[in-house]
Coordinates of C-alpha atoms and ligand atoms in Angstrom, one line a residue:
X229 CA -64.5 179.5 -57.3
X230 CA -62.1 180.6 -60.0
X231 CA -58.5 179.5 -58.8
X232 CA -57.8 182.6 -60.1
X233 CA -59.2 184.8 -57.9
X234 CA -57.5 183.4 -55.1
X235 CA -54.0 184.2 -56.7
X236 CA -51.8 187.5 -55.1
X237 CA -51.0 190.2 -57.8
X238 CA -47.6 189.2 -58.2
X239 CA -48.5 185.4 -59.4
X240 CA -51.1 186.4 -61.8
X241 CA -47.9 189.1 -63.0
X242 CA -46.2 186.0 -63.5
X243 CA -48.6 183.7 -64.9
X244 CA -49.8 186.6 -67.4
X245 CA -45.7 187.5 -68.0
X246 CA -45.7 183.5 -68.8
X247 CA -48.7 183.4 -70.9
X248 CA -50.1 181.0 -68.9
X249 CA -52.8 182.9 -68.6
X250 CA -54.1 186.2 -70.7
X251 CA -55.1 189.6 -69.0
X252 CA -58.4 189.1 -70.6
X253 CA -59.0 186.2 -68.1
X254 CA -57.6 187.3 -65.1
X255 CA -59.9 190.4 -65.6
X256 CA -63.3 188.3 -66.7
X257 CA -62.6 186.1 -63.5
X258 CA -62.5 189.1 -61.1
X259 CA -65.7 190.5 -63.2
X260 CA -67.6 186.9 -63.0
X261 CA -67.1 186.9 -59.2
X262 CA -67.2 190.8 -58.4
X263 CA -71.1 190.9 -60.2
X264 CA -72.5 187.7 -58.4
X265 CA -71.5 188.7 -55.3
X266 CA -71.0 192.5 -54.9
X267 CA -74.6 192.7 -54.2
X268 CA -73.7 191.1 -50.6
X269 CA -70.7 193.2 -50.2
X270 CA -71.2 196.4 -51.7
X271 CA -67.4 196.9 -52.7
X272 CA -67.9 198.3 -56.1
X273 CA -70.3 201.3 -56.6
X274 CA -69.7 201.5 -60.4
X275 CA -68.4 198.3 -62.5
X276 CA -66.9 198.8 -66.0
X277 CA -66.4 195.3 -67.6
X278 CA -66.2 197.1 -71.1
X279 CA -63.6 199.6 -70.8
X280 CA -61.8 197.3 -68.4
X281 CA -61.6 194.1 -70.9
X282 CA -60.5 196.8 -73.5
X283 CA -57.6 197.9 -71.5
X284 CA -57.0 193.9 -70.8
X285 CA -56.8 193.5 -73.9
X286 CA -54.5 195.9 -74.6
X287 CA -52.6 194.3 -72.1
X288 CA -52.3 191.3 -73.7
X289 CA -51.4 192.9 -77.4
X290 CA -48.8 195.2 -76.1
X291 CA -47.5 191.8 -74.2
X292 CA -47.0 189.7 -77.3
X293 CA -45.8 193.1 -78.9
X294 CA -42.8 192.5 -76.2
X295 CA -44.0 195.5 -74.4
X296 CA -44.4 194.9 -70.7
X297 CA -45.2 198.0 -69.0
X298 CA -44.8 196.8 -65.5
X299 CA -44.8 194.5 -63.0
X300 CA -48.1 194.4 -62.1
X301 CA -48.7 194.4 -66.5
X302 CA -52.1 193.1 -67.0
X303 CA -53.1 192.8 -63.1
X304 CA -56.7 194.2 -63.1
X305 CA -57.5 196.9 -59.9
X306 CA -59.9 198.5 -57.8
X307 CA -60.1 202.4 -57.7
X308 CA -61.5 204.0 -54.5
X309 CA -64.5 206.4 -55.6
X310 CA -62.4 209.9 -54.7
X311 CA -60.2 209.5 -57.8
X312 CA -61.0 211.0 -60.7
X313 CA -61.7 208.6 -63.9
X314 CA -62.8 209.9 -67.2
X315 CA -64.7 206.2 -67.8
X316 CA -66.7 206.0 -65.1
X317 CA -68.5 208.4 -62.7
X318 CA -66.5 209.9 -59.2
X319 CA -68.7 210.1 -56.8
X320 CA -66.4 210.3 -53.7
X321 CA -69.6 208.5 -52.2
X322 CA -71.7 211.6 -51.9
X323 CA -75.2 211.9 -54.0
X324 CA -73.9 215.6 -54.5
X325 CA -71.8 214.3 -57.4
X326 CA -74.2 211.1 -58.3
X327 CA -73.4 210.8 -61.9
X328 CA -70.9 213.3 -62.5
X329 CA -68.1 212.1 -64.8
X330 CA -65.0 213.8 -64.5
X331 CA -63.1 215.3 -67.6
X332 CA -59.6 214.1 -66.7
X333 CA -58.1 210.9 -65.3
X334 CA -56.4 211.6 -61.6
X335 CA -52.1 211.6 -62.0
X336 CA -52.9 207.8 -59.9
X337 CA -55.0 206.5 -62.3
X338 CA -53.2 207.5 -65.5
X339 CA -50.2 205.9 -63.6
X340 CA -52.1 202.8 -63.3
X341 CA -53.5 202.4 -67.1
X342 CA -50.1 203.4 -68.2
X343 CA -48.4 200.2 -66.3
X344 CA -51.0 198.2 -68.1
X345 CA -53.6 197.6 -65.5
X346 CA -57.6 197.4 -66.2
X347 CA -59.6 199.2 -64.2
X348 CA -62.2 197.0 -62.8
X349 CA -64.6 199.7 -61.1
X350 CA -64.8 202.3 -58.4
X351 CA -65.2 201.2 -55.0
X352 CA -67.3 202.5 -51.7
X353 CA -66.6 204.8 -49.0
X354 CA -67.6 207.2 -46.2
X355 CA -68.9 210.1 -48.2
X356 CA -66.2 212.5 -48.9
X357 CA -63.7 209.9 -47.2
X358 CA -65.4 210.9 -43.9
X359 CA -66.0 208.1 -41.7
X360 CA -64.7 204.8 -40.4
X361 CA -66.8 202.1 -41.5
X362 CA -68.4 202.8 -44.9
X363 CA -72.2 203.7 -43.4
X364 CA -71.4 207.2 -44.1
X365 CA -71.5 206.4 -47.8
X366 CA -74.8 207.7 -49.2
X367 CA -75.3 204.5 -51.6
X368 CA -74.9 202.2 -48.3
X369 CA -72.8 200.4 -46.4
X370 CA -70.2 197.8 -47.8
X371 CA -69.7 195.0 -45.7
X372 CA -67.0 192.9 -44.4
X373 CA -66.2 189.1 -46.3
X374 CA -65.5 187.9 -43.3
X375 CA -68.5 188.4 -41.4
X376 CA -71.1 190.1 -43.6
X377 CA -73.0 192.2 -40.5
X378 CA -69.6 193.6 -39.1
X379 CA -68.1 196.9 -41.0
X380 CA -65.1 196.7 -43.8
X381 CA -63.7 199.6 -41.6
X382 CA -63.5 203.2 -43.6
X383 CA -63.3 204.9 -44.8
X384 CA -61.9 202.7 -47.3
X385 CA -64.5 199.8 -47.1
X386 CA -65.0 199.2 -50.7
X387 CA -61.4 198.5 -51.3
X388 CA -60.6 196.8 -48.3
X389 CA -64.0 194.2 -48.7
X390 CA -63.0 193.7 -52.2
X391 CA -59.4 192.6 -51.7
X392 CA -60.3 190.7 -49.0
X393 CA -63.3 189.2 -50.5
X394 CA -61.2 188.7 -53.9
X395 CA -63.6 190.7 -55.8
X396 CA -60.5 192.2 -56.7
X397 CA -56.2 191.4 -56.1
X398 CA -55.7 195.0 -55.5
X399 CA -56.9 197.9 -55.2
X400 CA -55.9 202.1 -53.8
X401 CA -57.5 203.9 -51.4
X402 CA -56.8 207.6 -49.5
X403 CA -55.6 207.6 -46.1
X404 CA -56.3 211.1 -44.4
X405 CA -56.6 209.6 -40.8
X406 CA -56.6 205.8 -41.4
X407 CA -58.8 205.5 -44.2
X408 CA -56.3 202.5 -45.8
X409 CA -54.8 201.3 -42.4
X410 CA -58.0 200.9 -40.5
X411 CA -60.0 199.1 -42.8
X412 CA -56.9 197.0 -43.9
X413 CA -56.5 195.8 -40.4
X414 CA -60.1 194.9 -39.7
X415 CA -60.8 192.5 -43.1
X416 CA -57.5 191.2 -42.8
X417 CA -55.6 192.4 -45.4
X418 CA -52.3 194.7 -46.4
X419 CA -52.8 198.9 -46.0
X420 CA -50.1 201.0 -46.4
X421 CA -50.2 205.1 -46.5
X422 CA -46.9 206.4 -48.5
X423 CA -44.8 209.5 -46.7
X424 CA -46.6 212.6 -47.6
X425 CA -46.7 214.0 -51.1
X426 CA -45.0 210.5 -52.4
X427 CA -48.4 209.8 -54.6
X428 CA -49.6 212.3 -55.9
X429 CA -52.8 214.4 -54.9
X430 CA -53.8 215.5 -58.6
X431 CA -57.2 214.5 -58.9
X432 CA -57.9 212.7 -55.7
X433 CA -61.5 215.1 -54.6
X434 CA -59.3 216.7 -51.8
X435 CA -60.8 216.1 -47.8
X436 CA -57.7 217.7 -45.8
X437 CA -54.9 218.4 -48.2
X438 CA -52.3 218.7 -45.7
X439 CA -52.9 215.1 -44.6
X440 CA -54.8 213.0 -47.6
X441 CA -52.4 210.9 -49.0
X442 CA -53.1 207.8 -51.6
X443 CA -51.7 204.2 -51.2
X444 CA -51.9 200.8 -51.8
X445 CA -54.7 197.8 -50.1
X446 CA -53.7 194.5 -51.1
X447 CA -53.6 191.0 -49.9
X448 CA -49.6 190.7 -49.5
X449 CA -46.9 193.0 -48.3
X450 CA -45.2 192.8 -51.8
X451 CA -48.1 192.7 -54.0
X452 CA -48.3 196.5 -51.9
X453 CA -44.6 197.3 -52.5
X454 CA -45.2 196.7 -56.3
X455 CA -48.2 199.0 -56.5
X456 CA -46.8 201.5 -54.9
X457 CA -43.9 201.6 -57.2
X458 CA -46.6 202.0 -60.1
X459 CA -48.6 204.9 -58.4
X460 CA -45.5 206.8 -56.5
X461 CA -43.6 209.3 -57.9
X462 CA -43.1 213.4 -59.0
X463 CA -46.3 215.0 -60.3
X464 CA -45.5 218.7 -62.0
X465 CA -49.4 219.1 -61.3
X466 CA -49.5 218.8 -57.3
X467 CA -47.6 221.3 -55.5
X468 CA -46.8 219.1 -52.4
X469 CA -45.8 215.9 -54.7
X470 CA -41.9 214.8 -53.2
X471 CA -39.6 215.8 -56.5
X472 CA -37.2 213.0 -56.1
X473 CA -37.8 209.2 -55.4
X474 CA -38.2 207.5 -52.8
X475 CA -36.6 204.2 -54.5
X476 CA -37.8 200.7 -55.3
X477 CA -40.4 199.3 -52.6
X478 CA -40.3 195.8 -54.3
X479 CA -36.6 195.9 -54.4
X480 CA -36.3 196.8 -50.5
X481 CA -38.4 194.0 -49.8
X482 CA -36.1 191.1 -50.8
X483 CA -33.3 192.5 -48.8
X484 CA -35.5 192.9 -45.4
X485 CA -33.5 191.1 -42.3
X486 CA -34.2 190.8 -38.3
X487 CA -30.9 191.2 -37.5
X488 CA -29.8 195.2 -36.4
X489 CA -33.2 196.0 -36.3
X490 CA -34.5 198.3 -32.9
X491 CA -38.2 198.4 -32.8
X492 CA -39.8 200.9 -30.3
X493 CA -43.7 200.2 -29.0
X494 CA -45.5 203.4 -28.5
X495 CA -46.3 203.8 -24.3
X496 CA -49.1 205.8 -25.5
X497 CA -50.8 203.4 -27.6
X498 CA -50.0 200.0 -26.1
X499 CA -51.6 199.5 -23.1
X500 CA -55.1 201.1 -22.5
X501 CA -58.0 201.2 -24.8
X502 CA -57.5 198.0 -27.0
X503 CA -59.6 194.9 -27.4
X504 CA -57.8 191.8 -25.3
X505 CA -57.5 189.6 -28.7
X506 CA -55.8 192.6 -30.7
X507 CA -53.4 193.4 -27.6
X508 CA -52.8 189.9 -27.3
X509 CA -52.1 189.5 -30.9
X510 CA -49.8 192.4 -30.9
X511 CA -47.8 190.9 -28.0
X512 CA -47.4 187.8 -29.4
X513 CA -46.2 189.5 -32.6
X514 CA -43.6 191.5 -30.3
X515 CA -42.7 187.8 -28.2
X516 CA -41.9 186.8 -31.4
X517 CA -39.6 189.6 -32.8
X518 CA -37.5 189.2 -29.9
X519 CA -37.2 185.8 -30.6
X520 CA -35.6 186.5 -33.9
X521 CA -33.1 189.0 -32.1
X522 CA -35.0 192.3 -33.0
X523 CA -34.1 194.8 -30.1
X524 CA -37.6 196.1 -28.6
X525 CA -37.3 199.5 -26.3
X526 CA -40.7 201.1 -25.1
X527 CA -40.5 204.8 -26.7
X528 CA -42.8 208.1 -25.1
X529 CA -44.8 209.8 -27.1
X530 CA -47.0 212.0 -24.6
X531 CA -48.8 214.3 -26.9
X532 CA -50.1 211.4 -29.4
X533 CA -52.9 211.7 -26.0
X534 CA -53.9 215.2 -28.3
X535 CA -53.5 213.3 -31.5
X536 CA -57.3 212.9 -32.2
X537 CA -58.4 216.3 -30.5
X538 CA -56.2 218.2 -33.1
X539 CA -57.1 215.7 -36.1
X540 CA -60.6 216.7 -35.4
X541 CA -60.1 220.3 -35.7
X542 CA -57.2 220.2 -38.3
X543 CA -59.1 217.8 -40.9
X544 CA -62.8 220.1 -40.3
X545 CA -61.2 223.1 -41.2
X546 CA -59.6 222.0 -44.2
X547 CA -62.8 220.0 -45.2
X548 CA -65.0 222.9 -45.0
X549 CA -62.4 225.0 -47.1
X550 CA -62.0 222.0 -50.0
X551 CA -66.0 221.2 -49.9
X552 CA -66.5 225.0 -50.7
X553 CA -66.2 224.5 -54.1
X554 CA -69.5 222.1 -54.0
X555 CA -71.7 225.2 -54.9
X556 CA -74.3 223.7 -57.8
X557 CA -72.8 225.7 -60.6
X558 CA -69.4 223.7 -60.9
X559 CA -69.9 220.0 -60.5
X560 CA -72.9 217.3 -59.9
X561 CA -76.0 218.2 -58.0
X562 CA -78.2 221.2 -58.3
X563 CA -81.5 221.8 -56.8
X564 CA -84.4 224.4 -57.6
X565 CA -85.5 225.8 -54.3
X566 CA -88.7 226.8 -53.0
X567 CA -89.8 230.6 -53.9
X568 CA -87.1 233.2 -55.9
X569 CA -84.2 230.8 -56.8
X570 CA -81.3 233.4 -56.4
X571 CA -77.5 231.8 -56.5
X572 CA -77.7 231.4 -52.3
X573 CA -80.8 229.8 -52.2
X574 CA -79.6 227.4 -54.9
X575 CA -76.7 226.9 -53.0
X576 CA -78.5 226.2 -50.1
X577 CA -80.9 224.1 -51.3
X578 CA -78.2 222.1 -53.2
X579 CA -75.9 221.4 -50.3
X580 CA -78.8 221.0 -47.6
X581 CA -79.6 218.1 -50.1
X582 CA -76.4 216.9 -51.6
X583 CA -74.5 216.1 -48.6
X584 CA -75.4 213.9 -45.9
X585 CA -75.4 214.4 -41.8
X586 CA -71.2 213.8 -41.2
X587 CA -70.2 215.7 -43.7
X588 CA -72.6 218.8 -42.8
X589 CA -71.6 218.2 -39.1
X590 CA -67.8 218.4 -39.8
X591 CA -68.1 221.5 -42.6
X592 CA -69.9 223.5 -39.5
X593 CA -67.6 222.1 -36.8
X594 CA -64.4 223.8 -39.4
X595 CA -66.5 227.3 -40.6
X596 CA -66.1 227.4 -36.5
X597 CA -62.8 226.5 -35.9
X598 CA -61.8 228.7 -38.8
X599 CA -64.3 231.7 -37.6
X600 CA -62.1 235.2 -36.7
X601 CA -62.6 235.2 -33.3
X602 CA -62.1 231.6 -32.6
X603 CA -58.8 230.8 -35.1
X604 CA -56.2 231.3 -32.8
X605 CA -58.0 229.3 -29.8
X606 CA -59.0 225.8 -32.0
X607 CA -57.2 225.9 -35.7
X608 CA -53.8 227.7 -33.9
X609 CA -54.2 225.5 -30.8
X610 CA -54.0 222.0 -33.1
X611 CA -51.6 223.0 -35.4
X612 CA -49.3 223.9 -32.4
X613 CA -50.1 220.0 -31.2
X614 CA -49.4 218.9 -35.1
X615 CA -45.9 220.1 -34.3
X616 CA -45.7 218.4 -31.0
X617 CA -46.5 215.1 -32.4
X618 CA -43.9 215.6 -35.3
X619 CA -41.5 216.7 -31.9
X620 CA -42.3 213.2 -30.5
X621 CA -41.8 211.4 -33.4
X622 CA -38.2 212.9 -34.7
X623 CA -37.5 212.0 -31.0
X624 CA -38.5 208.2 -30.9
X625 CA -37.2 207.5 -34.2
X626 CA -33.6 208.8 -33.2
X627 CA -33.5 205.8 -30.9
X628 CA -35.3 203.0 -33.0
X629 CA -35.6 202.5 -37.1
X630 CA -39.5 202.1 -36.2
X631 CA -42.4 202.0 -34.4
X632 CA -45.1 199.3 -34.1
X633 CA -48.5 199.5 -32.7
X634 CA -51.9 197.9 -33.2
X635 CA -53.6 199.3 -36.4
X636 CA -57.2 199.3 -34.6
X637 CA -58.1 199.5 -30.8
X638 CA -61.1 196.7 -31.8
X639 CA -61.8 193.9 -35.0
X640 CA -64.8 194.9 -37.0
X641 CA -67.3 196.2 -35.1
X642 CA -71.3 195.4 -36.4
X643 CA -72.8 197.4 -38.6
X644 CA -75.3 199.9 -36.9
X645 CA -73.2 199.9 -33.7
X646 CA -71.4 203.4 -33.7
X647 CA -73.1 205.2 -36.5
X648 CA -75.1 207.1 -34.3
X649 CA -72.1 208.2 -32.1
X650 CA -69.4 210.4 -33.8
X651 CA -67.1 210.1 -31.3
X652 CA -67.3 206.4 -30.7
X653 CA -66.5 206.5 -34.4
X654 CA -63.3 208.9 -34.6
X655 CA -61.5 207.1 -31.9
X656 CA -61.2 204.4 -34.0
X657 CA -58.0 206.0 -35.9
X658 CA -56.3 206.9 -32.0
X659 CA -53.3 205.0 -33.5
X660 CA -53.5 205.6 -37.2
X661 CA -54.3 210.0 -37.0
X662 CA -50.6 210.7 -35.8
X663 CA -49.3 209.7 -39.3
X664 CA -51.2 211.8 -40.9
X665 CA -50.8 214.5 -38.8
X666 CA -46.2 214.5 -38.9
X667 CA -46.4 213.3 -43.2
X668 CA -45.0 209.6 -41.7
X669 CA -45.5 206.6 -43.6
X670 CA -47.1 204.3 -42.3
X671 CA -48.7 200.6 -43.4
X672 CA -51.0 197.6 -41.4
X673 CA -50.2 194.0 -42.1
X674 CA -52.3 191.4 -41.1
X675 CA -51.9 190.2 -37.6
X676 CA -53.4 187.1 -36.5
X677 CA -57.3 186.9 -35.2
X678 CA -58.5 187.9 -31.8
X679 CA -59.1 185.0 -29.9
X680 CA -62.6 186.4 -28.3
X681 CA -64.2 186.5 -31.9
X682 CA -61.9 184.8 -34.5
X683 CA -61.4 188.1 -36.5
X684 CA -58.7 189.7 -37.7
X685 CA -56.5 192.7 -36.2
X686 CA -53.7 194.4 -37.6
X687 CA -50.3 195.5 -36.9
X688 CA -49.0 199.0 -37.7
X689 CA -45.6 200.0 -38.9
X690 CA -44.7 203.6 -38.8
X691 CA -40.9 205.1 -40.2
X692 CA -39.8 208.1 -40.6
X693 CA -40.8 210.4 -43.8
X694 CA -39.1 209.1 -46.5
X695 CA -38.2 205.6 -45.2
X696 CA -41.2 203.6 -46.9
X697 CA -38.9 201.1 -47.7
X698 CA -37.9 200.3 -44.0
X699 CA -41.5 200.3 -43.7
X700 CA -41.9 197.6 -46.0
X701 CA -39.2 195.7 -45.1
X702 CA -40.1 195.2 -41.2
X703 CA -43.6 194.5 -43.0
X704 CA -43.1 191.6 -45.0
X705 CA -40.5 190.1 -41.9
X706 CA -43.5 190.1 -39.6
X707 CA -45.7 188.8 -42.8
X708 CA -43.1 186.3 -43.0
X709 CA -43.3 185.3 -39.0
X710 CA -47.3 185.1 -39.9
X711 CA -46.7 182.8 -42.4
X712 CA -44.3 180.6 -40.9
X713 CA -46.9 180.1 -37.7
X714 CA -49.6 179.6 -40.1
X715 CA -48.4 178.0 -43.6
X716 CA -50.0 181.0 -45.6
X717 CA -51.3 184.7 -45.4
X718 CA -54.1 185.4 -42.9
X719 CA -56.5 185.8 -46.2
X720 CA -55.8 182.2 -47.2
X721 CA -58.5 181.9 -44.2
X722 CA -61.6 184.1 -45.0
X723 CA -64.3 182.8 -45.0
X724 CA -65.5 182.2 -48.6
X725 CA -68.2 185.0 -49.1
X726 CA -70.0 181.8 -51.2
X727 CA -70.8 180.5 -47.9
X728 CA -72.5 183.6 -46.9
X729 CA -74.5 183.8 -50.2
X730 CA -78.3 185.1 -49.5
Ligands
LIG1038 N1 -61.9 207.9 -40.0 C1 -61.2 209.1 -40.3 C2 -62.1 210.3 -40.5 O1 -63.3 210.0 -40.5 C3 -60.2 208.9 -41.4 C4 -60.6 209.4 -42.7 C5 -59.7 209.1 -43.8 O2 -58.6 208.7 -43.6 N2 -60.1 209.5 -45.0 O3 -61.7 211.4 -40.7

C-alpha cells in the first residue's frame, strides 16, 4: 500500500506545497488503489484518470508557476454523483439519467477545479439521494471498508467508503436528512453539513430544496474545515445561497479551547432507541468533556419526537415537485411504449422504467401530501412541526453554544437487513433530520467503536445557523480527546480493504 494513500489532505497539501511530492502522484496513487479495489467497494460509479491527471498536472505547472490556488492545491477528490460535471456523466444514482452528461459544471465543482483539485470520479448513492445505506442505488450497493457485508450508511455511501477505504482523501456529499452525517458516523470518518444555503445548490440535481445542503466527508476534522472553505461561499445563481461569509473554518479550528464551553445533550435523543456500544461511546465522550471542564446541562427538545414524521412528508412533497422535471423530453432516459406513443404514454413508460421502487414510493407518498384536499392536513401539518423544531432549537441554544448527540442510533447495519422495510430505514436519521429541517449546521466526528461489534459510531455536533465555526471547533477538541486515548484518528484503524480482497 502506497504510503500515500494513507496521508490526510492537509499533509499531501503540504508535501505537494513542498514538492516533496507532485499532484500527478498523489492523484496516480489514489487512481492505482481506487481501480484494484473499487470493484469490492463500489465507491466510485464513474472514474476519470484522464481528465483528472490533466487537471493534476495543471496543478503542478501553475505550482512551479508560483501560483497556489489553495490549500487543498493539488489534493485530488471524490464528487458525490448528484453534482453536475461536464467530464463525466451525473447520474444521481438513477438509470433515468444513465449516461447523461451534463452541459455545465455545478457552482461546487467549479469551486473545486478552480482551488486546483483533480477530480478523481463520481461516487454512489441512494438513487436521487433517497435512502440510507447505498442499496437504493440502481448500479448496486457500495460497501463498507471496514466490514465489506455491512452498509457505508447513505445516502452518501460512495463518498463515505471511499474516504474511509482511502480510495480517496476527500470527498463531498449532500445532506438533506443525514446523507453526509450518517454514513460519516458508520465507516468512521469526518461528515459535516454547512448552515443552510452556505454551499451553494447550483447544480446539485435538487431532492428537497428547502433542506439539501452540500458539505464536506473527510478523514479529519480540519482536512473538513479546509474543504469547506474551498466549496462555501455566495453563488449569484442559487437564490437561497447566504450573501455574506461565514469566515475561515480552518482558521477557527486552531483557536478551539474547552474552557467556557456549555454543551447541552438532547433528552430527546439520548436515552431510548440507541445501540449500547454507540450510547456507551457517547457517554464516555461526555465523561470525558467534563473532565476537561466543559459545562454539560441536559437541554428539552419535545417536538424533535415529530422530527421524522414531518421529514417524511416535507422531503416527499418537495421530491415529487423537483423529480417532475424527469419527463423523457429534457434529460436521460426515454422509452417507446407499447401501442400509440403519445407524450403521456412516453412519460409513463419512461418513468415506470427509469426510477426504481423508493423513489416511486416517495413521488406518490408527496403528489398525496400535496393533493388539494389533503395540503392543509399533511404538507401544512409538518411545516407547522418544521417551526416547532426551529422553536426548540433557538431555545436550547440560548442556554448552551451546542448540542451533542449520537450521529446514528446503530453501527453499520448488514447489507440486505432493512432494504425491505422503509421505515426501519428512515429512522436511521432520528438524530440527523432535525438539522435539516431548522437550516442548522451540523457535523459527525468519529467516536470510538462499539464494544459489542468493534465498529465505529459517531458523535454529532449541532450550532446554531451560522456558527459552523463553533461547530468545528468543539469538533476537532473531541477529535483531539480521540486522539489523545488512542495515539491517532479512529481511521488509522480500518481494517486494510487488502485484507478483504476476493
Ligand atoms: N436517509 C434520508 C432519506 O432517505 C436522508 C437523505 C439525504 O440526506 N439525502 O431521505
Amino acid at each position: 500500500m502506497s504510503e500515500l494513500i494513507t496521508k490526510s489532505a492537509c499533509e499531501l497539501a503540504g508535501l505537494i506545497e513542498s514538492k516533496e511530492i507532485s499532484s500527478v502522484e498523489a492523484t496516480e496513487a489514489f487512481f492505482d488503489r481506487s481501480e484494484s479495489l473499487n470493484h469490492l467497494t463500489l465507491s466510485y460509479l464513474h472514474l476519470n484518470r484522464e481528465s483528472a491527471l490533466a487537471a493534476a498536472q495543471a496543478a503542478d505547472s501553475d505550482l512551479a508557476a508560483g501560483k497556489r490556488h489553495s490549500a487543498l492545491h493539488g489534493v485530488p477528490i471524490a464528487v458525490k454523483d448528484n453534482l453536475t460535471t461536464t467530464d463525466a456523466p451525473t447520474t444521481a444514482g438513477s438509470k433515468i439519467l444513465e449516461g447523461w452528461v451534463p452541459q455545465y459544471d455545478s457552482t461546487v465543482v467549479k469551486r473545486i477545479r478552480a482551488a486546483g483539485l483533480p477530480i478523481l470520479g463520481k461516487t454512489n448513492m441512494d438513487e436521487f439521494a433517497m435512502g440510507s445505506s447505498t442499496e437504493y442505488s440502481a448500479y448496486g450497493p457500495s460497501r463498507n471498508p471496514w466490514d465489506l457485508d455491512r452498509i457505508p450508511g447513505g445516502s452518501g455511501g460512495g463518498s463515505s467508503s471511499a474516504v474511509s477505504g482511502h480510495l480517496a482523501p476527500l470527498a463531498v456529499g449532500s445532506d438533506t436528512g443525514g446523507s453526509i452525517r450518517f454514513p460519516a458516523a458508520v465507516t468512521g470518518s469526518v461528515g459535516a453539513k454547512p448552515t443552510y444555503g452556505a454551499v451553494s445548490r447550483y447544480g446539485l440535481i435538487a431532492l428537497a430544496s428547502s433542506l439539501d445542503q452540500v458539505g464536506p466527508v473527510t478523514n479529519t476534522v480540519l482536512d473538513a474545515a479546509l474543504l469547506q472553505d474551498v466549496i462555501a461561499g455566495y453563488d449569484p445563481h442559487d437564490s437561497t445561497s447566504l450573501p455574506d461569509s461565514l469566515g475561515s473554518m480552518a482558521e477557527a479550528v486552531k483557536t478551539a479551547q474547552f474552557k467556557g464551553l456549555k454543551v447541552g445533550v438532547v433528552k430527546q435523543l439520548s436515552s431510548d432507541g440507541f445501540q449500547a456500544g454507540v450510547k456507551k461511546c457517547f457517554d464516555d465522550t461526555i465523561a470525558k468533556l467534563t473532565a476537561e471542564g466543559v459545562e454539560v446541562v441536559e437541554v428539552d427538545c419535545p417536538s424533535f419526537e415529530y422530527s421524522v414524521a414531518a421529514y417524511y412528508l416535507i422531503l416527499p412533497a418537495e421530491a415529487s415537485s423537483n423529480l417532475a422535471r424527469f419527463d423523457s423530453v429534457r434529460f436521460g432516459l426515454r422509452v417507446a411504449p407499447e401501442g400509440n406513443p403519445t407524450i403521456e404514454r412516453v412519460m409513463a413508460a419512461t418513468r415506470e422504467a427509469g426510477f426504481g421502487p423508493e423513489v416511486k414510493r416517495r413521488i406518490i407518498l408527496g403528489t398525496y401530501a400535496l393533493s388539494s384536499g389533503y395540503y392543509d392536513a399533511y404538507y401544512g401539518s409538518a411545516q407547522k412541526v418544521r417551526t416547532l423544531i426551529q422553536q426548540d432549537l433557538e431555545k436550547a441554544f440560548s442556554q448552551v453554544d451546542v448540542l451533542l448527540t449520537p450521529t446514528a442510533p446503530t453501527t453499520a447495519f448488514k447489507i440486505g437487513e432493512k432494504v425491505n422495510d422503509p421505515l426501519a430505514m428512515y429512522l436511521n436519521d432520528i438524530a440527523t433530520i432535525p438539522a435539516n429541517l431548522a437550516g442548522i449546521p451540523g457535523m459527525s466526528v468519529p467516536n470510538g467503536l462499539a464494544e459489542e461489534d468493534g465498529l465505529p459510531s459517531g458523535v454529532q455536533i449541532l450550532a446554531p445557523a451560522r456558527e459552523d465555526a463553533r461547530m468545528y471547533q468543539v469538533a476537532s477538541l473531541i477529535e483531539a480527546l480521540y486522539v489523545a486515548q488512542w495515539g491517532a484518528p479512529l481511521i488509522a484503524q480500518a481494517p486494510g480493504l487488502e485484507a478483504n480482497r476476493g
